[in-house]
Coordinates of C-alpha atoms in Angstrom, one line a residue:
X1 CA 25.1 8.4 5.7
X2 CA 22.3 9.4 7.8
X3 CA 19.4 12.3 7.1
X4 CA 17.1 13.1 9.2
X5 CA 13.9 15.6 9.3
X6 CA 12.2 15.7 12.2
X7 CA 8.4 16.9 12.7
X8 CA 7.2 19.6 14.2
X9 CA 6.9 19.1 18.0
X10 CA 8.9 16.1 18.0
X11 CA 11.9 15.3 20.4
X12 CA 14.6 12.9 19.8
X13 CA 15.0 9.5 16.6
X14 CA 11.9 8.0 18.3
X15 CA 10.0 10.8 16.7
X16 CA 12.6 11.2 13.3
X17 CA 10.3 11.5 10.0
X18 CA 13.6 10.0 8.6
X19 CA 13.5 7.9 5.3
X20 CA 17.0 6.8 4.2
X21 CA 17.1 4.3 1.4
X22 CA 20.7 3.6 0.1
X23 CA 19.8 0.7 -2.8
X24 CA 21.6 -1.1 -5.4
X25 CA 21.2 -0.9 -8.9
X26 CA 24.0 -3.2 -10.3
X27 CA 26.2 -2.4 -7.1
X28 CA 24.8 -1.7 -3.8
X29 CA 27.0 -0.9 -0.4
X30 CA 25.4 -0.4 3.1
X31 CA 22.0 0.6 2.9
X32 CA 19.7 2.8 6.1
X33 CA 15.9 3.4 6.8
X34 CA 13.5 4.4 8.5
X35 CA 9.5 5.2 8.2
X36 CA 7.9 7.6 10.6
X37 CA 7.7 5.5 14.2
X38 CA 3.8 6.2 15.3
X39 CA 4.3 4.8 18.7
X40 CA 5.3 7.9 21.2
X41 CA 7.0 5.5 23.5
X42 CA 5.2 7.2 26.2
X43 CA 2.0 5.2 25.8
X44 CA 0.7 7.4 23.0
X45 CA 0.7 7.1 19.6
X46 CA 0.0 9.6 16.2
X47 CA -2.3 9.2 13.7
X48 CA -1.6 7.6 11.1
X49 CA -0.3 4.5 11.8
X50 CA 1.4 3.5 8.7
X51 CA 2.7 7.3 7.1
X52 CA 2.0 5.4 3.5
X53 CA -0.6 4.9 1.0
X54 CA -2.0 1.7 2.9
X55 CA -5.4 2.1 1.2
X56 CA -9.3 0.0 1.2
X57 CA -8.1 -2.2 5.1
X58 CA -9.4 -4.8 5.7
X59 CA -8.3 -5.7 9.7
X60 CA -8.7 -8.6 11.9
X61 CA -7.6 -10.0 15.1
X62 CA -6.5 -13.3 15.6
X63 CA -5.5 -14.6 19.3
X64 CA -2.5 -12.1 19.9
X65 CA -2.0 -10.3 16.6
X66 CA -3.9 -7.8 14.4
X67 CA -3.6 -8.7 10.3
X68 CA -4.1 -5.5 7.6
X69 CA -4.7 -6.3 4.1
X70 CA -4.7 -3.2 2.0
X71 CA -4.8 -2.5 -1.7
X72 CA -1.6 -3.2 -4.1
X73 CA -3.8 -2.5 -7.7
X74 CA -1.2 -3.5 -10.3
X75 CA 2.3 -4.1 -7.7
X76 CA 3.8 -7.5 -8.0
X77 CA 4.2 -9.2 -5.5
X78 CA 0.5 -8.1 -4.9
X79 CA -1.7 -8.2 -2.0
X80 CA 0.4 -7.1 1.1
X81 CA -0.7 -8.2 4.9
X82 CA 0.7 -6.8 7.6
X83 CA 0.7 -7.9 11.5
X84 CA 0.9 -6.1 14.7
X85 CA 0.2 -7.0 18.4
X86 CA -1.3 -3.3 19.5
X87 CA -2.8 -1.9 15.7
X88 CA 0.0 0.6 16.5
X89 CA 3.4 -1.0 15.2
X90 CA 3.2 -2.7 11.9
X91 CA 5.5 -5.2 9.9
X92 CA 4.6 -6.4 6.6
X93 CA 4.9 -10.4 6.6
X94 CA 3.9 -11.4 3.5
X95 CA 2.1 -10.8 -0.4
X96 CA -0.7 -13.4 -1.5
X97 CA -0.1 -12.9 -5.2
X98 CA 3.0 -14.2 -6.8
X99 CA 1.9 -13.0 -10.5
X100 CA -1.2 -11.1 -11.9
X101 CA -3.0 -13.0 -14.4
X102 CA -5.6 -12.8 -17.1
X103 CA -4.5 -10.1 -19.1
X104 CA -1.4 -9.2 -20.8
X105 CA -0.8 -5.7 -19.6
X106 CA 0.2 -7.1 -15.9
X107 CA 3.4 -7.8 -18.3
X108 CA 3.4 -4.3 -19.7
X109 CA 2.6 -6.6 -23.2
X110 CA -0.1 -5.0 -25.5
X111 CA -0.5 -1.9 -22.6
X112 CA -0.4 -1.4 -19.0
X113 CA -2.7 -1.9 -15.8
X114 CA -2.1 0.9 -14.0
X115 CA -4.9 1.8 -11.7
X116 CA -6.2 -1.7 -12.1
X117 CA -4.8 -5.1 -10.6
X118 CA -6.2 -6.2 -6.7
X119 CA -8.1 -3.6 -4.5
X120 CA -10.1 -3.2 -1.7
X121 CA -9.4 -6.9 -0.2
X122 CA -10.9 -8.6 2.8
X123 CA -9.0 -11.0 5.1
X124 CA -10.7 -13.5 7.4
X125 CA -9.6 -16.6 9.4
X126 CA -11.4 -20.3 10.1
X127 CA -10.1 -23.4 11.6
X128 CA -6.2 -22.8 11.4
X129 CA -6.1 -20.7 8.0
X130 CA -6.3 -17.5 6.5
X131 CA -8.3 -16.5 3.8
X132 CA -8.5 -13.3 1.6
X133 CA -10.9 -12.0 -1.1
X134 CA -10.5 -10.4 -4.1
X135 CA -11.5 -9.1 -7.1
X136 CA -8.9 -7.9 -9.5
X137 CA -10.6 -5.1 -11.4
X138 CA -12.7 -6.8 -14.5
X139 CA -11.7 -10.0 -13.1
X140 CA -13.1 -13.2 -11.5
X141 CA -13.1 -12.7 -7.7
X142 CA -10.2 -14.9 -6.4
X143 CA -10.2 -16.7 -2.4
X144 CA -6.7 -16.6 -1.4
X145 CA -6.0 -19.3 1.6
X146 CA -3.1 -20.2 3.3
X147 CA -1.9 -21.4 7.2
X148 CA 0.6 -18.9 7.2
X149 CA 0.1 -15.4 6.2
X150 CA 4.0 -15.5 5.3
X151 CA 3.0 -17.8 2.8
X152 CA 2.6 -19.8 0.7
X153 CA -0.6 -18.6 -0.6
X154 CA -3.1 -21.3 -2.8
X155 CA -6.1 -19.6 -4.4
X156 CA -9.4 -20.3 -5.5
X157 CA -11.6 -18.8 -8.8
X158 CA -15.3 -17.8 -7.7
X159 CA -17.7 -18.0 -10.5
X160 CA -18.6 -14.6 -10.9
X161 CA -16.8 -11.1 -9.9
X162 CA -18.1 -9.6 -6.8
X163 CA -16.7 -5.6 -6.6
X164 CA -15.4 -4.7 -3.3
X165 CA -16.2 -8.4 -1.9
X166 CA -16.1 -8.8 2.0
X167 CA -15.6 -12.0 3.5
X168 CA -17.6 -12.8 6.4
X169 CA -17.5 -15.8 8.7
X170 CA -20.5 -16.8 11.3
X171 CA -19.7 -18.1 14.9
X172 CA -20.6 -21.6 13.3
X173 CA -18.3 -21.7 10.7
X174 CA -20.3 -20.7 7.7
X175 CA -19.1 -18.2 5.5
X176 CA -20.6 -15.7 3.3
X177 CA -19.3 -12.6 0.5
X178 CA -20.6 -9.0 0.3
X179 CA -20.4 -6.9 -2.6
X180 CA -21.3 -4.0 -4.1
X181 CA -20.1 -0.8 -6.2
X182 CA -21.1 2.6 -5.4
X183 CA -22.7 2.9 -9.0
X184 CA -25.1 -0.1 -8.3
X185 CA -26.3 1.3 -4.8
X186 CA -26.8 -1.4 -3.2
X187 CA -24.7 -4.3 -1.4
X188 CA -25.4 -8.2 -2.0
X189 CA -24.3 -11.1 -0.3
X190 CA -24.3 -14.9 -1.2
X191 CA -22.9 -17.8 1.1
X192 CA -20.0 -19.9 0.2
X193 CA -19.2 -23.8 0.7
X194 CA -17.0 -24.9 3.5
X195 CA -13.7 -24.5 2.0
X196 CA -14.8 -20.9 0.8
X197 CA -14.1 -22.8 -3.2
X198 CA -17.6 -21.7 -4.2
X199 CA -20.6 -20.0 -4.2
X200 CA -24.0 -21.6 -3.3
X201 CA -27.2 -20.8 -3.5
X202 CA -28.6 -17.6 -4.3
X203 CA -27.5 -13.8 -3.9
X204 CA -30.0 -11.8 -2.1
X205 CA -29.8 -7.7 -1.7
X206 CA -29.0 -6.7 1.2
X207 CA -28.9 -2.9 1.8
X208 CA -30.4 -0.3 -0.7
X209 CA -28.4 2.8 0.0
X210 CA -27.1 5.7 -2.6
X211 CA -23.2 5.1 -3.9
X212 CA -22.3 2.4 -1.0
X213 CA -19.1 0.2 -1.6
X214 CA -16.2 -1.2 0.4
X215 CA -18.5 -3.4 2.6
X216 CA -17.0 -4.4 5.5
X217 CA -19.6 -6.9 8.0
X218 CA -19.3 -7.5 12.0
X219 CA -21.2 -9.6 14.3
X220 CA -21.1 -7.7 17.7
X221 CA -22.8 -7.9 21.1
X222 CA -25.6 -10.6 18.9
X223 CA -25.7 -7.8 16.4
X224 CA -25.0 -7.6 12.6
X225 CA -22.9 -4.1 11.5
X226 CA -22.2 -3.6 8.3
X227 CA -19.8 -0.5 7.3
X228 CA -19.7 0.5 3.7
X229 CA -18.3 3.9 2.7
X230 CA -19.6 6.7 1.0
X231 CA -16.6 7.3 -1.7
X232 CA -14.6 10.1 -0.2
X233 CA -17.6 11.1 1.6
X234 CA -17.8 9.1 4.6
X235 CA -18.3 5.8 6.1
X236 CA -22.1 4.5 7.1
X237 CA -22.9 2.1 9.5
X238 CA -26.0 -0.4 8.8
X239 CA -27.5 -3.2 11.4
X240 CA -29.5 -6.2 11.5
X241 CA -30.4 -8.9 13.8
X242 CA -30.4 -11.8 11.1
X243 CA -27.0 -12.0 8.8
X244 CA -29.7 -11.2 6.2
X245 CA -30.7 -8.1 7.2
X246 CA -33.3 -6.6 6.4
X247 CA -30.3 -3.8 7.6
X248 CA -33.1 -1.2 7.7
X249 CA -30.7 1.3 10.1
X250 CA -28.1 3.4 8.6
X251 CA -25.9 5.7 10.3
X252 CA -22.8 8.1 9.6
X253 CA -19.8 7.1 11.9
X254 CA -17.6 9.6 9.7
X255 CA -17.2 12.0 7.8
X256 CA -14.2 12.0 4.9
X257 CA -13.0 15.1 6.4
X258 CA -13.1 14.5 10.1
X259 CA -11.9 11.2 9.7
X260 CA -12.1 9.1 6.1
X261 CA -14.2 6.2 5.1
X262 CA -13.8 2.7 3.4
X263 CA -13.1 0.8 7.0
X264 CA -14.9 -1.2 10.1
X265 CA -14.3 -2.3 13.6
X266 CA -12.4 -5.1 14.6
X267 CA -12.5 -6.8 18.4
X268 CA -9.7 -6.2 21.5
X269 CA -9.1 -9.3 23.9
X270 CA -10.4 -7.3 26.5
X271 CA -13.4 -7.1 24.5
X272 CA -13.6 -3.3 23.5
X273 CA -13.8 -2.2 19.5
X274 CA -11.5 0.1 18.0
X275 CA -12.1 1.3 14.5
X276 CA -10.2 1.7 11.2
X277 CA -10.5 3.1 7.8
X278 CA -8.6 5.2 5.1
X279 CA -8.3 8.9 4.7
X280 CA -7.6 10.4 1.1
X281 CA -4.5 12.1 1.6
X282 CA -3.1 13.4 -1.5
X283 CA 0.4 12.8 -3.0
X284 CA 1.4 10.0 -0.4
X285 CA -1.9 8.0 -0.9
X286 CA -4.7 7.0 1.4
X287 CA -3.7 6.2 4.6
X288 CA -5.2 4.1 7.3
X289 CA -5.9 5.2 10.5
X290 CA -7.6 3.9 14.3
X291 CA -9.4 5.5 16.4
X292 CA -11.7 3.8 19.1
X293 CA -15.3 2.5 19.1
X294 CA -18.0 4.3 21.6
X295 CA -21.0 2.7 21.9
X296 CA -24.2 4.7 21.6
X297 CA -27.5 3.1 21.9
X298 CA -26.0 0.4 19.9
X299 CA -24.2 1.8 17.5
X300 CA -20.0 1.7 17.2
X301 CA -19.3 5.4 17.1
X302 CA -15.8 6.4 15.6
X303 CA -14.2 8.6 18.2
X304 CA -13.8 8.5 22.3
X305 CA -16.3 9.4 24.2
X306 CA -17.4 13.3 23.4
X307 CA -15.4 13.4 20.5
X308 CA -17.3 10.9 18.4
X309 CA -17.8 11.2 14.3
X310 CA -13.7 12.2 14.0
X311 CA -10.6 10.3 14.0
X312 CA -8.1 12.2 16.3
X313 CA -4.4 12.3 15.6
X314 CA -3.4 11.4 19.1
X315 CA -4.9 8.6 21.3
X316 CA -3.4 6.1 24.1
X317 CA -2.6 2.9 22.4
X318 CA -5.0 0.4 22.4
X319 CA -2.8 -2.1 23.9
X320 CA 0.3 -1.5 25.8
X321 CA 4.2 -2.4 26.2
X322 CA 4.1 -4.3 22.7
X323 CA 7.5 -3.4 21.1
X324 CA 8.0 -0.6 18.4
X325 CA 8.2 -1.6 15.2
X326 CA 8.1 -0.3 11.9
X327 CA 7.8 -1.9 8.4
X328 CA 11.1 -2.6 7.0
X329 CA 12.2 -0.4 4.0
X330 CA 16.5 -0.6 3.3
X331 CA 17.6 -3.4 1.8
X332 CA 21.2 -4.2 1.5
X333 CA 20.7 -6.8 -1.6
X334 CA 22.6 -9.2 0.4
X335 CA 19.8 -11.9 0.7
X336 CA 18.6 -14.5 -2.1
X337 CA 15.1 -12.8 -1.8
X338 CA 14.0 -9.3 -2.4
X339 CA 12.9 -7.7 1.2
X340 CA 9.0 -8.0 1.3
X341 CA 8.9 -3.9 1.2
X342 CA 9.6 -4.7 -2.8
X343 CA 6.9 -4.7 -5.2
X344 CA 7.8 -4.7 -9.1
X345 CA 5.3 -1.9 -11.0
X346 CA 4.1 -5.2 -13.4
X347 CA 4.8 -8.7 -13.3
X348 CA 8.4 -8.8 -13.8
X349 CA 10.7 -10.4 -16.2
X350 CA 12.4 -12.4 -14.2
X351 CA 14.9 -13.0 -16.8
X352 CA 16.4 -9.2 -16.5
X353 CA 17.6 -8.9 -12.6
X354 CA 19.4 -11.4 -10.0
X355 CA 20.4 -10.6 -6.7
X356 CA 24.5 -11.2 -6.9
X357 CA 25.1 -11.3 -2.8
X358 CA 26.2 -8.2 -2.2
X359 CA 24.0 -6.5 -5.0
X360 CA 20.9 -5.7 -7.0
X361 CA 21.4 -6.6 -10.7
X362 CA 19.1 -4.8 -13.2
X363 CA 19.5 -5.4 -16.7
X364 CA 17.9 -2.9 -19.1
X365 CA 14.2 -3.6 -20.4
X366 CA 13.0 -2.7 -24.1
X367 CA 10.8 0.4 -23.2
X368 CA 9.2 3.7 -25.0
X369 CA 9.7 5.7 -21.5
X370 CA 9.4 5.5 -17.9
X371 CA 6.0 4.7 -17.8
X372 CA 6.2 1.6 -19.8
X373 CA 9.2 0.0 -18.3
X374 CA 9.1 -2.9 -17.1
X375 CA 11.0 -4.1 -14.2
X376 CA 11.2 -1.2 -12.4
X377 CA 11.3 -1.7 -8.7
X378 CA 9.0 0.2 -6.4
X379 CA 8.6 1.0 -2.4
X380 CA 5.9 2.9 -1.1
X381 CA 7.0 6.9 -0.5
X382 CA 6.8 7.4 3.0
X383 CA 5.9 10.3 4.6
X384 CA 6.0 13.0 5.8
X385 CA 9.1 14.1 4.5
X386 CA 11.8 10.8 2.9
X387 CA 14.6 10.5 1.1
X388 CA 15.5 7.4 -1.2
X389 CA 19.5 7.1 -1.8
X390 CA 20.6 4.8 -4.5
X391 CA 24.4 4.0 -5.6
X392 CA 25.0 2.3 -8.6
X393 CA 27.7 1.3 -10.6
X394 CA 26.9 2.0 -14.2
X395 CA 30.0 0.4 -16.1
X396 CA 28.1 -1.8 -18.2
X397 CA 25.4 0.1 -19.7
X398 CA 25.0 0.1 -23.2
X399 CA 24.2 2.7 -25.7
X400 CA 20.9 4.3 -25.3
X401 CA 20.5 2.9 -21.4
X402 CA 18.5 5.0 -19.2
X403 CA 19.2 3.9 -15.2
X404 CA 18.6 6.0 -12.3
X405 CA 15.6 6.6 -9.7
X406 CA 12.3 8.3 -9.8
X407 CA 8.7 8.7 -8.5
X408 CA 6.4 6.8 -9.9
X409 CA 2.8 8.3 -9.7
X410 CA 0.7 11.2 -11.6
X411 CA 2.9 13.1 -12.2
X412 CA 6.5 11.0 -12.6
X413 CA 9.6 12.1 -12.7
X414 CA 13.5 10.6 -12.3
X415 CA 17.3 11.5 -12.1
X416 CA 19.2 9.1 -14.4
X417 CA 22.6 8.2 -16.0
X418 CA 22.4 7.8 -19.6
X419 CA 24.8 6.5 -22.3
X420 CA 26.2 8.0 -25.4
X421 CA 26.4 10.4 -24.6
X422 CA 27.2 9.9 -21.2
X423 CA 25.4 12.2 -18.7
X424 CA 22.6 12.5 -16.1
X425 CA 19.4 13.7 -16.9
X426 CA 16.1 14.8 -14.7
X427 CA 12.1 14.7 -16.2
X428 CA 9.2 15.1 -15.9
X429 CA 6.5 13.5 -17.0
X430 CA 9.0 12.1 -20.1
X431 CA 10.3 15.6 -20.8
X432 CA 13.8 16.1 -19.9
X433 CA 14.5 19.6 -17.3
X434 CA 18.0 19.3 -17.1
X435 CA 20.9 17.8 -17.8
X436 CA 24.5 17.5 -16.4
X437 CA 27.4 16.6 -19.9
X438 CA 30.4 14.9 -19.5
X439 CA 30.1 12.6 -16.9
X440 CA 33.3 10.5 -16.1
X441 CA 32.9 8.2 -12.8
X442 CA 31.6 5.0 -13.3
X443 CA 30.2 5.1 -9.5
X444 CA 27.5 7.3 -9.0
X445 CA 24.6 8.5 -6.4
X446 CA 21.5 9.1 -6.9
X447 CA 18.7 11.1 -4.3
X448 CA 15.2 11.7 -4.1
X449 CA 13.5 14.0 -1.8
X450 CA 9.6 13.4 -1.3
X451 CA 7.9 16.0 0.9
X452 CA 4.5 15.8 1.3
X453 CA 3.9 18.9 3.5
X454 CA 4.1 20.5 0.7
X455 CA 4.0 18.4 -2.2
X456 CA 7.2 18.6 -3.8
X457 CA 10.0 16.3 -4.7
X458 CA 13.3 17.2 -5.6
X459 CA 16.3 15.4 -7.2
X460 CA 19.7 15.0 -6.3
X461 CA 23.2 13.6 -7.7
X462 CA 26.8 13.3 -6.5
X463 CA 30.2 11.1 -7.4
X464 CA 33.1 10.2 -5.3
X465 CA 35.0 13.4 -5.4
X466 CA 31.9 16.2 -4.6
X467 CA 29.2 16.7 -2.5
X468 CA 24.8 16.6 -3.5
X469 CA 23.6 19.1 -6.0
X470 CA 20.0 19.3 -7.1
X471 CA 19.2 18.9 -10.8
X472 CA 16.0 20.5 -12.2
X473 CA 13.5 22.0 -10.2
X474 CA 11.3 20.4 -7.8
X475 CA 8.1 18.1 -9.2
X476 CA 5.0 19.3 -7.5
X477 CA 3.4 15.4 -6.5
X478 CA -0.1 14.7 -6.9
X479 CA -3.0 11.7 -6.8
X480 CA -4.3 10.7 -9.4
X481 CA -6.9 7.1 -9.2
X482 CA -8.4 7.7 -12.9
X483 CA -5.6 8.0 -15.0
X484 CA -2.5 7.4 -12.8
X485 CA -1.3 4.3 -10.7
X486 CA -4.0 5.1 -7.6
X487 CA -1.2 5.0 -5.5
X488 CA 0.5 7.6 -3.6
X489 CA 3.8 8.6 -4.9
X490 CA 6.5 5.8 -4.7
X491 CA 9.8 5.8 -4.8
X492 CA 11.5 3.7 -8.2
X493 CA 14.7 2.1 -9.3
X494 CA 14.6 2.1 -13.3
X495 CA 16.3 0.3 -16.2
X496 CA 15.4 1.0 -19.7
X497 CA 16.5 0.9 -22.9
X498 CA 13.6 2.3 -26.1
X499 CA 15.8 0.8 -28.5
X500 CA 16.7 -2.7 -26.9
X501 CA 19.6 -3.1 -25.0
X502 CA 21.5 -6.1 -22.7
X503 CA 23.1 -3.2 -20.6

């Protein structure tokens, strides 16, 4: 099975904007994918990077690689990093959070987290290992260390919870954290021990500027740079000689709409900047994107030369002839390990699914509704047009099972196979649109169409002896950070059961 969309202007698969998940729940057969491939091939690559909500970077270099750490808010495993050699091709390599802790809802126990959880973290390396910050919202700020960013990850609990903390490391070894929130306007900074375990000392003010957060520090060329961003305004640029400021300069290096904010610079080998940051781009998330660094009379302009203050969508890569890659996104269920483009929507019970060999095993979880099931298994929605395939065998379900696929965001919606009665239903937002009675085959398929040209998603359905058909009409997608997950649209393989169930 293969379907393909292709952009406007584009030539050839190289170029396909082809999603094609085929997924297990219970049973699972062959399974193809693939996200939007940046890289041209012809020394060239599109804006954005990553065509998925890869919000709040935080980018480094170390030796020949480039590590992202982006924002997972309530996902488990949480805290993704991801690795290129060129900022161009991405794989993700690992999670630093196993489980969410401190509060019940991350297991969907007395309420849920959405919209909470990790975000806006900041990775940094010393002496062989790599460390990351952050604060899960209401939460003691956490230092996640490990030699490997595959893991395994070890943590440490800060004293006090530092919003938006940035982790910065001086050429001797020392390391400090920044923080602020926009409502405090102002960013604060306090040095740590050696093994980053601890604060010391005291926490001094750093920058007094109106709704600044997201702070994201640089030593350059002697020079100190701090980025913070304006929320969905744009992203400012402070400096100082001393790691103490005073960081008396500010400048804009973007605007929101020419470019995004939330970001900062991190160094080439050959000793140039490029920069990075997020760009709020409705249903499918924020996305980060790279653009590279001019300097002018000191400061790290976003933008080539002449075109500076906007993030174009097409620029030579910054490094060459590194080999195309994309993050991984089909999973056959064939492993003893769920492929790292898995994240469960809580902490899961670990009790209610297995991986048989050849399958994905879901058994159904005690919910109300979609929104407060537990165990359901999410991937990012990719853009800008995918499709998510799932095949499932749905012989065992129990009366009052509700198994299929969805999106999970603000709005949601699914296609699903109920039981007694037997038939397949599609919703939104709870409220079921359509239906489809007597239902026979045991072995069913299950589609999801996500277009985020134009911000609609449409369901599908088929069995063994007949071809697709669309159920209900299409969802129109949205973003929603206050009251929704603060993700973009993702795609979701649900089991529930509001009346209990072992289906």
């Amino acid at each position: 099975m293969i379907y393909v969309r292709k952009s406007k202007g584009s030539s050839g698969l190289k170029k396909a904007v082809m999603i094609l998940v085929v997924l297990g729940l219970l049973l699972s057969q062959g399974v193809f994918i693939y996200a939007r491939q940046s890289d041209n091939g012809d020394g060239t690559f599109t804006n954005p990077p990553l065509y998925a909500d890869y919000p709040d970077p935080s980018m480094i270099r170390v030796g020949d690689y480039f590590y992202l750490a982006t924002s997972t808010f309530v996902n488990v495993p949480g805290l993704v990093i991801c690795r290129s050699e060129d900022m161009v091709n991405w794989e993700i390599v690992g999670h630093c959070i196993d489980t969410l802790t401190g509060n019940n809802a991350y297991n969907m126990q007395g309420g849920v987290k959405y919209g909470g959880g990790c975000f806006a973290p900041s990775i940094a390396y010393k002496d062989g290992t790599f460390y990351v910050a952050v604060t899960p919202n209401g939460e003691k700020t956490r230092i996640y260390y490990a030699k490997d960013v595959a893991g395994p990850w070890s943590s440490y609990q800060l004293g006090g919870s530092y919003f938006d903390p940035c982790l910065f490391i001086e050429d001797n070894g020392t390391p400090y954290l920044a923080w602020g929130g926009a409502w405090e306007n102002s960013i604060k900074m306090i040095q740590l021990n050696s093994s980053l375990s601890a604060t010391t000392g005291s926490q001094r003010t750093i920058l007094t500027y109106n709704n600044v957060e997201g702070a994201h520090l640089i030593k350059a060329n002697g020079m100190y740079y701090l980025f913070n961003a304006v929320p969905a305004q744009r992203l400012v640029c402070s400096r100082a000689n001393n790691i103490w400021g005073p960081y008396g300069e500010t400048t804009t290096l973007c605007t929101a709409g020419k470019g995004g904010h939330q970001g900062g610079i991190v160094d080439l080998p050959d000793g140039s900047y490029w920069g990075y940051l997020h760009q709020d781009d409705g249903a499918v998330g924020r996305m980060t994107r790279i653009c590279p660094v001019t300097w002018e009379s000191g400061w790290p302009k976003f933008g080539r030369s002449g075109f500076t203050g906007q993030v174009e969508s097409i620029y030579t890569k910054p490094i060459q002839n590194k080999p195309i890659k994309v993050p991984a996104a089909s999973d056959e269920f064939d492993n003893t390990t769920l492929g790292l483009q898995w994240m469960w929507n809580h902490n899961p019970d670990n009790t209610k699914w297995s991986l048989t060999g050849s399958a994905l095993r879901l058994n159904a979880t005690t919910a109300k509704d979609f929104w407060n099931a537990r165990d359901t298994l999410t991937q990012k929605g990719q853009g800008p047009i995918s499709t998510g395939t799932i095949k499932i065998d749905c012989s065992q379900m129990q009366a009052g099972d509700i198994c299929g696929l969805g999106i999970l965001g603000d709005p949601r919606g699914y296609i699903a196979v109920t039981k007694d009665p037997k038939r397949i239903i599609m919703t939104e937002e709870e409220s079921v649109k359509a239906t489809v009675d007597n239902i026979t085959s045991n072995i069913l398929y299950f589609r999801v169409e996500m277009n985020f040209n134009n911000k609609q998603a449409k369901f599908f359905w088929k069995d063994d002896s007949m071809d697709w058909q669309q159920l209900g009409t299409s969802i129109t997608m949205g973003f929603d950070w206050q009251y929704g997950t603060f993700q973009g649209e993702q795609y979701a393989i649900l089991n529930f059961n509001p009346y209990g169930s072992s289906g």
